[in-house]
Amino acid sequence: MTYKSVTEILEAIKKKDISATEITKDYFKRIKASDDLNCFITLTEDSALNRAKKIDKDISKNNLKPLSGLPIAQKDIFCTKGVKTSCGSKMLDNFISPYDATVVDKLNEAGTIMLGKTNMDEFAMGSSNETSFYGAVKNPWDYEYVPGGSSGGSASAVAARISPCSTGTDTGGSIRQPASLCGICGLKPTYGRVSRFGMIAFASSLDQAGLFTTDALDAAILLKEISGHDPKDSTSSTVEVPNYHDYCINSDKKNFTVGIPEEFVNDLNDDVKNSFYESVKILENIGCKIKTINLKHTGLGVSAYQVVAPAECSSNLSRFDGVRYGHRSKKSESLESLYRESRSEGFGKEVKRRILVGTYALSAGYYDAYYLKAQKVRNLIAQDFSQAFEKVDLILGPTTPDKAFKIGEKMNDPIAMYLSDVYTVSTNLAGLPAMSIPMGFKEGMPLGLQIIGNHFDEKDILKLSYLYQKETDWHEQEPGA
Ligand code: GLN
């Protein structure tokens, strides 16, 4: 089968070159041949094929929706009606969701076919996809390396071409970081652009749903379908959703003023630096104006994030108590031991670490010293960005400090693990949209270029990515080719 992108698949289905059933069957064949990547927690083959049949019938009656017949993989953090939704945790290993998340609902409404639920770090806490109850996911470029996290299964699946696209969530980098390490596109929209309803909460003021694709146009097509106000999520925005795809193709905007923060490039190793400045040259040739800028407080991003995110998670995860749903210990003898044993058995090490840190940071006497201070730093970081966006249209940097690391390498060093998010967390603290696109390789492993935009300026991020991808073919490289 020669269809590679979302765009090509939709085109082929529309022209009736291929049926939804054929394309769905083809992807399940690919998934089964790549079983050892461990990308999926649950496959939904029967329901996918039934749905494909129904969509084919609709298509034969010329009833075509924007994404009719497009296979997609859903991160297992999104509730899916009648299908196990584990969030990568033993705590929810037995949880069958009674409803669909809004993202899932909208994608279904648009005509997609869900292939299954992808593996992820437990409750989206991690940068390597090694904290999953279902085992580590592998990087298709080299099975000894991590795919990044927490949306590692979704990223690895798109990179391995066993799903043309997938969903992810990004609280501190979990879409962009794995996209970078796997050599694909990962888009984290503005906070509030996409509904969080039915997306299992990690840190509610930072969490945002987004997408993995192989190129910018595909991301543009999908973003339109998942965006928009949702009455079920009061933090979702009423800002109008533009036609991102048409904007990419039709607008003649290309002379963007692009800011490069010194704080993002000063400490880079030579390989990443070289790839990055090669990309900058390409953008200059397109017509972009490059400016050096400063984001003075972003160096404090990881510290602030590692207080705010655990604080919110300690509150969000208190609902998992073994009473209404989720894992319940068989050892419990009293109400208190029911809570204690269920939570001790249900949560993994990293989740427990975050809950402990968060509870500590919020406790009386420490609140001012940690949580309040972190919130102040968060404000300063947001101010840095708003001042920068008075001078530039977009901000450019690497997505990660280095290529992927080896499975096991950072598991006993949480600080080293947290530092792999050094260039991604600040945008979450500021609620800004950002995207990682492939920009080259180091020793055979992909590197990512990060483009950050002002609030609700996903269209220009996508446009610049589209222009860059017209000049380069990094995004067309496939593992094992
Ligand atoms: N890697 C970061 C963490 O461990 C971010 C995770 C995320 O974005 N979900 O918290």
Coordinates of C-alpha atoms and ligand atoms in Angstrom, one line a residue:
M1 CA 0.0 0.0 0.0
T2 CA 1.4 3.4 -1.0
Y3 CA -0.7 5.8 1.1
K4 CA 1.5 7.5 3.6
S5 CA -0.2 10.5 5.0
V6 CA -3.6 11.5 6.3
T7 CA -4.0 13.7 3.2
E8 CA -3.2 10.8 0.8
I9 CA -5.5 8.4 2.6
L10 CA -8.5 10.9 2.6
E11 CA -7.8 11.6 -1.1
A12 CA -7.8 7.9 -2.0
I13 CA -11.0 7.2 0.0
K14 CA -12.7 10.1 -1.6
K15 CA -11.7 9.0 -5.1
K16 CA -12.8 5.4 -4.1
D17 CA -9.3 4.1 -4.9
I18 CA -9.5 2.3 -1.6
S19 CA -12.3 1.5 0.8
A20 CA -12.3 2.2 4.6
T21 CA -12.4 -1.5 5.2
E22 CA -9.3 -2.2 3.0
I23 CA -7.3 0.6 4.7
T24 CA -8.3 -0.5 8.2
K25 CA -7.3 -4.1 7.4
D26 CA -4.0 -2.9 6.1
Y27 CA -3.2 -1.0 9.3
F28 CA -4.0 -4.0 11.5
K29 CA -1.7 -6.1 9.4
R30 CA 1.1 -3.5 10.0
I31 CA 0.3 -3.3 13.7
K32 CA 0.5 -7.1 14.2
A33 CA 3.9 -7.2 12.3
S34 CA 5.3 -4.5 14.7
D35 CA 4.0 -6.1 17.9
D36 CA 7.3 -5.9 19.7
L37 CA 7.2 -2.1 19.7
N38 CA 4.5 -2.4 22.4
C39 CA 2.6 0.7 21.1
F40 CA -0.9 -0.5 22.0
I41 CA -2.5 -1.4 25.3
T42 CA -5.8 -2.4 23.6
L43 CA -6.6 -3.1 19.9
T44 CA -10.2 -2.6 18.8
E45 CA -10.1 -4.6 15.6
D46 CA -13.7 -6.0 15.5
S47 CA -15.3 -2.6 16.2
A48 CA -13.0 -0.9 13.8
L49 CA -13.9 -3.3 11.0
N50 CA -17.6 -3.0 11.8
R51 CA -17.3 0.8 11.7
A52 CA -15.3 0.7 8.4
K53 CA -18.1 -1.4 6.8
K54 CA -20.7 1.2 7.9
I55 CA -18.5 4.1 6.7
D56 CA -18.1 2.3 3.3
K57 CA -21.8 2.1 3.0
D58 CA -22.1 5.8 3.8
I59 CA -19.5 6.6 1.2
S60 CA -21.3 4.6 -1.4
K61 CA -24.3 6.9 -0.8
N62 CA -21.9 9.9 -1.2
N63 CA -22.3 10.7 2.5
L64 CA -18.7 11.8 3.1
K65 CA -17.5 13.4 6.3
P66 CA -14.2 15.4 6.6
L67 CA -12.2 12.4 7.9
S68 CA -14.3 9.4 6.6
G69 CA -12.4 6.2 6.8
L70 CA -9.3 7.6 8.4
P71 CA -7.7 5.1 10.9
I72 CA -6.4 6.7 14.1
A73 CA -4.9 5.5 17.4
Q74 CA -6.1 7.1 20.7
K75 CA -3.8 7.6 23.7
D76 CA -5.2 5.5 26.5
I77 CA -5.7 8.7 28.6
F78 CA -8.9 9.5 26.6
C79 CA -12.1 7.8 27.7
T80 CA -13.6 5.6 25.1
K81 CA -17.1 4.2 25.6
G82 CA -17.2 0.5 26.1
V83 CA -13.4 0.2 25.7
K84 CA -10.8 -0.2 28.4
T85 CA -9.3 3.1 29.4
S86 CA -6.3 2.4 31.6
C87 CA -4.2 5.6 31.5
G88 CA -1.2 3.2 31.6
S89 CA -2.0 2.2 35.2
K90 CA -2.8 -0.9 37.1
M91 CA -5.2 1.4 39.0
L92 CA -7.5 1.5 35.9
D93 CA -6.6 -1.9 34.4
N94 CA -10.2 -3.0 34.9
F95 CA -11.9 0.3 33.9
I96 CA -14.3 0.3 30.9
S97 CA -15.3 3.9 30.3
P98 CA -19.1 4.5 30.1
Y99 CA -18.6 7.5 27.8
D100 CA -16.4 9.1 25.1
A101 CA -14.0 12.0 25.7
T102 CA -14.9 15.0 23.6
V103 CA -11.8 14.6 21.5
V104 CA -12.8 11.0 20.7
D105 CA -16.4 12.0 20.1
K106 CA -15.4 14.7 17.7
L107 CA -13.0 12.4 15.8
N108 CA -15.7 9.8 15.5
E109 CA -18.2 12.4 14.4
A110 CA -15.7 13.4 11.7
G111 CA -15.5 9.8 10.4
T112 CA -12.3 8.4 11.8
I113 CA -11.9 4.7 12.7
M114 CA -10.2 3.9 16.0
L115 CA -7.5 1.2 15.7
G116 CA -6.9 1.0 19.5
K117 CA -5.6 2.6 22.6
T118 CA -1.9 3.5 22.8
N119 CA 0.6 2.8 25.6
M120 CA 1.7 5.7 27.7
D121 CA 3.5 6.6 30.9
E122 CA 1.3 5.9 33.9
F123 CA -1.1 8.8 34.3
A124 CA 1.0 10.7 31.7
M125 CA 3.9 11.1 34.2
G126 CA 7.2 10.5 32.5
S127 CA 9.5 11.4 29.6
S128 CA 10.4 7.9 28.3
N129 CA 7.3 5.7 28.4
E130 CA 9.0 3.4 30.9
T131 CA 6.5 4.0 33.8
S132 CA 3.6 2.2 32.0
F133 CA 2.1 -0.7 33.9
Y134 CA 2.0 -2.4 30.4
G135 CA 5.8 -2.1 29.9
A136 CA 8.1 0.2 28.0
V137 CA 7.4 1.3 24.4
K138 CA 10.3 1.1 22.0
N139 CA 11.6 3.6 19.5
P140 CA 11.1 2.3 16.0
W141 CA 14.5 3.9 14.9
D142 CA 16.3 1.7 17.4
Y143 CA 14.6 -0.7 19.7
E144 CA 17.1 -0.1 22.5
Y145 CA 16.0 3.5 22.8
V146 CA 13.0 5.1 24.4
P147 CA 10.4 6.8 22.2
G148 CA 10.0 9.6 24.7
G149 CA 6.9 10.1 26.9
S150 CA 4.4 10.3 28.1
S151 CA 2.6 9.8 24.7
G152 CA 5.2 7.2 23.6
G153 CA 2.9 4.6 22.2
S154 CA 1.1 7.2 20.0
A155 CA 4.4 8.7 18.7
S156 CA 6.1 5.3 18.1
A157 CA 3.0 4.1 16.2
V158 CA 3.0 7.0 13.8
A159 CA 6.8 6.9 13.3
A160 CA 6.6 3.2 12.6
R161 CA 3.8 3.9 10.1
I162 CA 1.4 1.5 11.9
S163 CA -1.1 4.3 12.3
P164 CA -1.3 7.4 10.0
C165 CA -2.0 9.7 13.0
S166 CA -2.8 9.5 16.7
T167 CA -3.8 11.6 19.6
G168 CA -1.7 12.6 22.6
T169 CA -1.7 14.9 25.6
D170 CA 0.9 17.4 26.6
T171 CA 1.3 18.6 30.2
G172 CA 4.9 19.5 30.1
G173 CA 6.1 18.2 26.7
S174 CA 4.4 14.8 26.3
I175 CA 3.5 15.4 22.7
R176 CA 6.5 17.4 21.5
Q177 CA 9.2 15.4 23.2
P178 CA 8.2 12.0 21.9
A179 CA 7.5 13.5 18.5
S180 CA 11.0 14.8 18.5
L181 CA 12.6 11.6 19.6
C182 CA 10.6 9.6 17.0
G183 CA 11.1 11.9 14.1
I184 CA 7.4 13.0 13.5
C185 CA 5.2 16.0 14.0
G186 CA 3.6 16.6 17.4
L187 CA 1.3 19.5 18.0
K188 CA 0.3 20.9 21.4
P189 CA -2.4 23.5 20.9
T190 CA -3.1 26.5 23.1
Y191 CA -4.5 25.7 26.6
G192 CA -8.3 25.7 26.1
R193 CA -8.2 25.2 22.3
V194 CA -9.3 21.6 22.7
S195 CA -11.7 20.2 25.3
R196 CA -10.3 18.3 28.2
F197 CA -13.6 16.5 28.9
G198 CA -13.1 12.8 29.3
M199 CA -9.3 13.2 29.3
I200 CA -8.0 11.7 32.5
A201 CA -6.6 14.6 34.5
F202 CA -2.9 14.9 35.5
A203 CA -2.4 18.6 36.1
S204 CA -5.6 20.4 35.0
S205 CA -4.1 23.9 34.5
L206 CA -1.4 22.4 32.1
D207 CA -3.0 19.4 30.4
Q208 CA -3.8 19.9 26.7
A209 CA -4.9 17.4 24.0
G210 CA -3.1 17.3 20.7
L211 CA -1.9 15.3 17.7
F212 CA 0.8 13.2 16.1
T213 CA 1.1 13.1 12.3
T214 CA 3.9 12.8 9.8
D215 CA 3.5 16.3 8.3
A216 CA 2.2 19.7 9.1
L217 CA -0.8 19.6 6.7
D218 CA -2.1 16.4 8.3
A219 CA -1.9 18.1 11.7
A220 CA -3.8 21.1 10.2
I221 CA -6.6 18.9 8.9
L222 CA -7.0 17.1 12.3
L223 CA -6.7 20.2 14.5
K224 CA -9.7 21.7 13.0
E225 CA -11.8 18.7 13.8
I226 CA -10.8 18.4 17.5
S227 CA -10.8 22.2 18.4
G228 CA -13.6 24.4 19.6
H229 CA -15.7 25.2 22.6
D230 CA -17.2 22.4 24.6
P231 CA -20.0 23.1 27.1
K232 CA -18.7 20.2 29.1
D233 CA -15.3 21.9 29.7
S234 CA -15.6 25.4 31.0
T235 CA -11.9 26.1 30.3
S236 CA -12.4 25.4 26.6
S237 CA -12.3 28.5 24.5
T238 CA -14.9 30.1 22.3
V239 CA -12.3 31.6 20.0
E240 CA -13.2 30.8 16.4
V241 CA -11.6 27.8 14.8
P242 CA -9.9 28.7 11.5
N243 CA -9.5 26.4 8.6
Y244 CA -5.8 25.7 9.3
H245 CA -5.3 23.6 6.2
D246 CA -6.6 26.3 3.8
Y247 CA -4.5 28.9 5.6
C248 CA -1.3 26.8 5.2
I249 CA -2.0 26.3 1.4
N250 CA -3.5 29.7 0.5
S251 CA -2.1 32.4 2.6
D252 CA 1.0 34.0 1.2
K253 CA 2.5 34.8 4.6
K254 CA 6.1 33.7 4.8
N255 CA 8.2 36.5 6.1
F256 CA 7.7 35.7 9.7
T257 CA 9.8 37.4 12.3
V258 CA 11.2 34.4 14.3
G259 CA 12.8 34.8 17.7
I260 CA 15.5 32.5 19.0
P261 CA 15.9 32.6 22.8
E262 CA 19.5 32.5 23.9
E263 CA 18.4 30.4 26.9
F264 CA 17.3 27.6 24.4
V265 CA 20.5 27.4 22.4
N266 CA 23.4 28.3 24.6
D267 CA 24.0 24.9 26.1
L268 CA 23.3 22.7 23.1
N269 CA 25.7 20.0 22.0
D270 CA 27.3 20.4 18.6
D271 CA 25.1 18.0 16.7
V272 CA 21.9 19.5 17.9
K273 CA 23.2 23.0 17.4
N274 CA 24.3 22.2 13.8
S275 CA 20.9 20.7 12.9
F276 CA 19.2 23.6 14.5
Y277 CA 21.2 26.3 12.7
E278 CA 20.8 24.5 9.4
S279 CA 17.1 24.8 9.9
V280 CA 17.4 28.5 10.8
K281 CA 19.2 29.0 7.5
I282 CA 16.4 27.3 5.6
L283 CA 13.9 29.6 7.2
E284 CA 16.0 32.6 6.4
N285 CA 16.0 31.5 2.7
I286 CA 12.2 31.3 2.8
G287 CA 12.1 34.9 3.9
C288 CA 12.0 34.8 7.7
K289 CA 13.7 37.5 9.7
I290 CA 15.7 36.0 12.6
K291 CA 16.0 37.8 16.0
T292 CA 17.9 36.8 19.1
I293 CA 15.6 37.1 22.1
N294 CA 15.7 36.4 25.8
L295 CA 13.2 34.4 28.0
K296 CA 15.0 35.1 31.2
H297 CA 12.9 33.0 33.5
T298 CA 12.5 29.8 31.4
G299 CA 15.6 28.3 33.2
L300 CA 13.3 28.0 36.2
G301 CA 10.6 26.2 34.2
V302 CA 11.4 22.7 35.2
S303 CA 11.6 23.7 38.9
A304 CA 8.3 25.5 38.8
Y305 CA 6.7 22.7 36.8
Q306 CA 7.8 20.0 39.2
V307 CA 5.9 21.8 42.0
V308 CA 2.8 22.9 40.1
A309 CA 2.2 19.6 38.2
P310 CA 2.7 17.3 41.3
A311 CA 0.5 19.6 43.4
E312 CA -2.4 19.4 40.9
C313 CA -1.8 15.6 40.4
S314 CA -2.0 15.0 44.2
S315 CA -5.4 16.5 44.1
N316 CA -6.6 15.0 40.8
L317 CA -5.5 11.5 41.7
S318 CA -7.2 11.5 45.1
R319 CA -10.4 10.2 43.4
F320 CA -8.7 6.8 42.8
D321 CA -9.5 5.2 46.2
G322 CA -10.8 1.8 45.3
V323 CA -14.4 2.7 46.1
R324 CA -16.3 3.6 43.0
Y325 CA -14.0 2.3 40.2
G326 CA -10.5 1.2 39.6
H327 CA -8.3 -1.2 41.5
R328 CA -9.6 -2.4 44.9
S329 CA -7.2 -4.3 47.2
K330 CA -8.4 -7.7 48.4
K331 CA -6.2 -7.2 51.6
S332 CA -8.3 -4.3 53.1
E333 CA -10.0 -4.8 56.5
S334 CA -11.2 -1.3 57.2
L335 CA -12.1 1.8 55.2
E336 CA -8.7 3.4 55.9
S337 CA -6.8 0.2 54.8
L338 CA -9.1 0.0 51.7
Y339 CA -7.7 3.4 50.6
R340 CA -4.2 2.7 51.6
E341 CA -3.8 -0.8 50.1
S342 CA -5.7 0.0 46.9
R343 CA -3.6 3.0 46.3
S344 CA -0.4 1.3 47.3
E345 CA -1.1 -1.6 44.9
G346 CA -2.7 0.4 42.1
F347 CA -0.1 3.2 41.6
G348 CA 3.5 2.8 40.3
K349 CA 6.6 4.3 41.7
E350 CA 6.7 7.5 39.7
V351 CA 3.0 8.3 40.4
K352 CA 3.5 7.8 44.1
R353 CA 6.6 10.1 44.0
R354 CA 4.5 12.9 42.4
I355 CA 1.6 12.5 44.8
L356 CA 4.1 12.7 47.8
V357 CA 5.9 15.7 46.4
G358 CA 2.6 17.5 45.5
T359 CA 1.0 16.8 48.9
Y360 CA 4.1 18.1 50.6
A361 CA 4.2 21.3 48.5
L362 CA 0.5 22.0 49.3
S363 CA 0.7 21.3 53.0
A364 CA 0.3 24.0 55.7
G365 CA 3.5 25.7 56.3
Y366 CA 5.1 24.8 52.9
Y367 CA 2.4 26.2 50.6
D368 CA 3.9 29.7 50.5
A369 CA 7.5 28.4 50.2
Y370 CA 6.8 26.0 47.3
Y371 CA 3.4 26.3 45.6
L372 CA 2.9 30.0 45.8
K373 CA 6.5 30.7 44.8
A374 CA 6.1 28.3 41.8
Q375 CA 3.0 30.2 40.7
K376 CA 4.9 33.4 40.8
V377 CA 7.7 32.0 38.7
R378 CA 5.0 30.7 36.3
N379 CA 3.7 34.3 35.9
L380 CA 7.2 35.6 35.2
I381 CA 7.7 32.9 32.5
A382 CA 4.3 33.9 30.9
Q383 CA 5.4 37.5 31.0
D384 CA 8.7 36.7 29.3
F385 CA 6.7 35.1 26.4
S386 CA 4.2 38.0 26.1
Q387 CA 7.0 40.5 25.9
A388 CA 8.8 38.4 23.3
F389 CA 5.6 38.2 21.2
E390 CA 5.5 42.0 21.0
K391 CA 8.7 41.7 18.9
V392 CA 8.4 38.4 17.1
D393 CA 5.7 36.3 15.4
L394 CA 7.0 32.9 16.4
I395 CA 9.7 31.5 18.7
L396 CA 12.1 28.8 17.5
G397 CA 14.3 26.3 19.4
P398 CA 15.2 22.6 19.7
T399 CA 12.5 20.4 21.2
T400 CA 14.8 18.4 23.4
P401 CA 18.4 18.8 24.5
D402 CA 19.5 15.6 22.7
K403 CA 18.4 12.6 20.7
A404 CA 16.6 9.7 22.4
F405 CA 18.3 8.0 25.3
K406 CA 18.5 4.3 26.0
I407 CA 15.8 2.3 27.7
G408 CA 16.9 2.1 31.4
E409 CA 19.4 4.9 31.2
K410 CA 17.5 7.5 33.3
M411 CA 15.0 5.4 35.2
N412 CA 17.0 5.7 38.5
D413 CA 17.7 9.4 38.0
P414 CA 14.4 11.3 38.1
I415 CA 16.1 14.7 37.9
A416 CA 17.9 13.7 34.7
M417 CA 14.6 12.4 33.4
Y418 CA 12.8 15.7 34.4
L419 CA 15.5 17.7 32.6
S420 CA 14.6 16.2 29.3
D421 CA 11.6 18.6 29.4
V422 CA 13.7 21.7 29.8
Y423 CA 12.7 23.3 26.5
T424 CA 9.0 22.1 26.6
V425 CA 7.6 22.8 30.1
S426 CA 7.6 26.6 29.9
T427 CA 5.1 26.8 27.1
N428 CA 2.7 24.7 29.2
L429 CA 3.2 27.0 32.1
A430 CA 2.3 29.9 29.8
G431 CA -0.5 28.0 28.1
L432 CA 1.0 28.6 24.6
P433 CA 0.7 26.4 21.5
A434 CA 3.9 24.7 20.2
M435 CA 4.8 22.0 17.7
S436 CA 7.8 19.8 17.1
I437 CA 8.8 18.8 13.6
P438 CA 11.7 16.7 12.4
M439 CA 14.9 18.7 11.7
G440 CA 17.6 16.0 11.2
F441 CA 19.4 13.1 12.9
K442 CA 22.2 12.5 15.4
E443 CA 23.8 9.1 15.1
G444 CA 20.8 7.7 13.2
M445 CA 18.3 9.0 15.8
P446 CA 15.8 11.9 15.0
L447 CA 16.0 15.4 16.3
G448 CA 13.1 17.9 16.6
L449 CA 12.7 21.6 15.9
Q450 CA 10.2 23.4 18.2
I451 CA 8.0 26.2 17.0
I452 CA 6.2 28.2 19.7
G453 CA 3.4 30.6 18.9
N454 CA 1.3 33.2 20.7
H455 CA -2.0 32.1 22.2
F456 CA -4.4 30.7 19.5
D457 CA -1.8 31.2 16.8
E458 CA -1.6 27.5 15.8
K459 CA -2.2 28.6 12.2
D460 CA 1.1 30.4 11.9
I461 CA 3.0 27.5 13.6
L462 CA 1.5 25.2 11.1
K463 CA 2.2 27.5 8.2
L464 CA 5.9 27.9 9.1
S465 CA 6.1 24.1 9.5
Y466 CA 4.5 23.6 6.1
L467 CA 6.9 26.0 4.5
Y468 CA 9.9 24.3 6.2
Q469 CA 8.6 20.9 5.0
K470 CA 8.4 22.1 1.4
E471 CA 12.1 22.7 1.6
T472 CA 13.2 19.6 3.6
D473 CA 12.5 15.8 3.6
W474 CA 13.3 15.0 7.2
H475 CA 9.6 14.3 7.8
E476 CA 9.5 11.8 5.0
Q477 CA 12.3 9.6 6.4
E478 CA 11.0 6.3 7.8
P479 CA 12.7 4.0 10.3
G480 CA 14.2 0.9 8.8
A481 CA 13.8 2.2 5.2
Ligands
GLN1 N1 7.6 14.6 31.1 C1 6.8 15.5 31.9 C2 6.4 14.8 33.2 O1 6.9 13.8 33.5 C3 5.6 15.9 31.1 C4 4.6 14.9 31.0 C5 3.4 15.3 30.2 O2 3.5 16.2 29.4 N2 2.3 14.6 30.4 O3 5.6 15.3 34.0

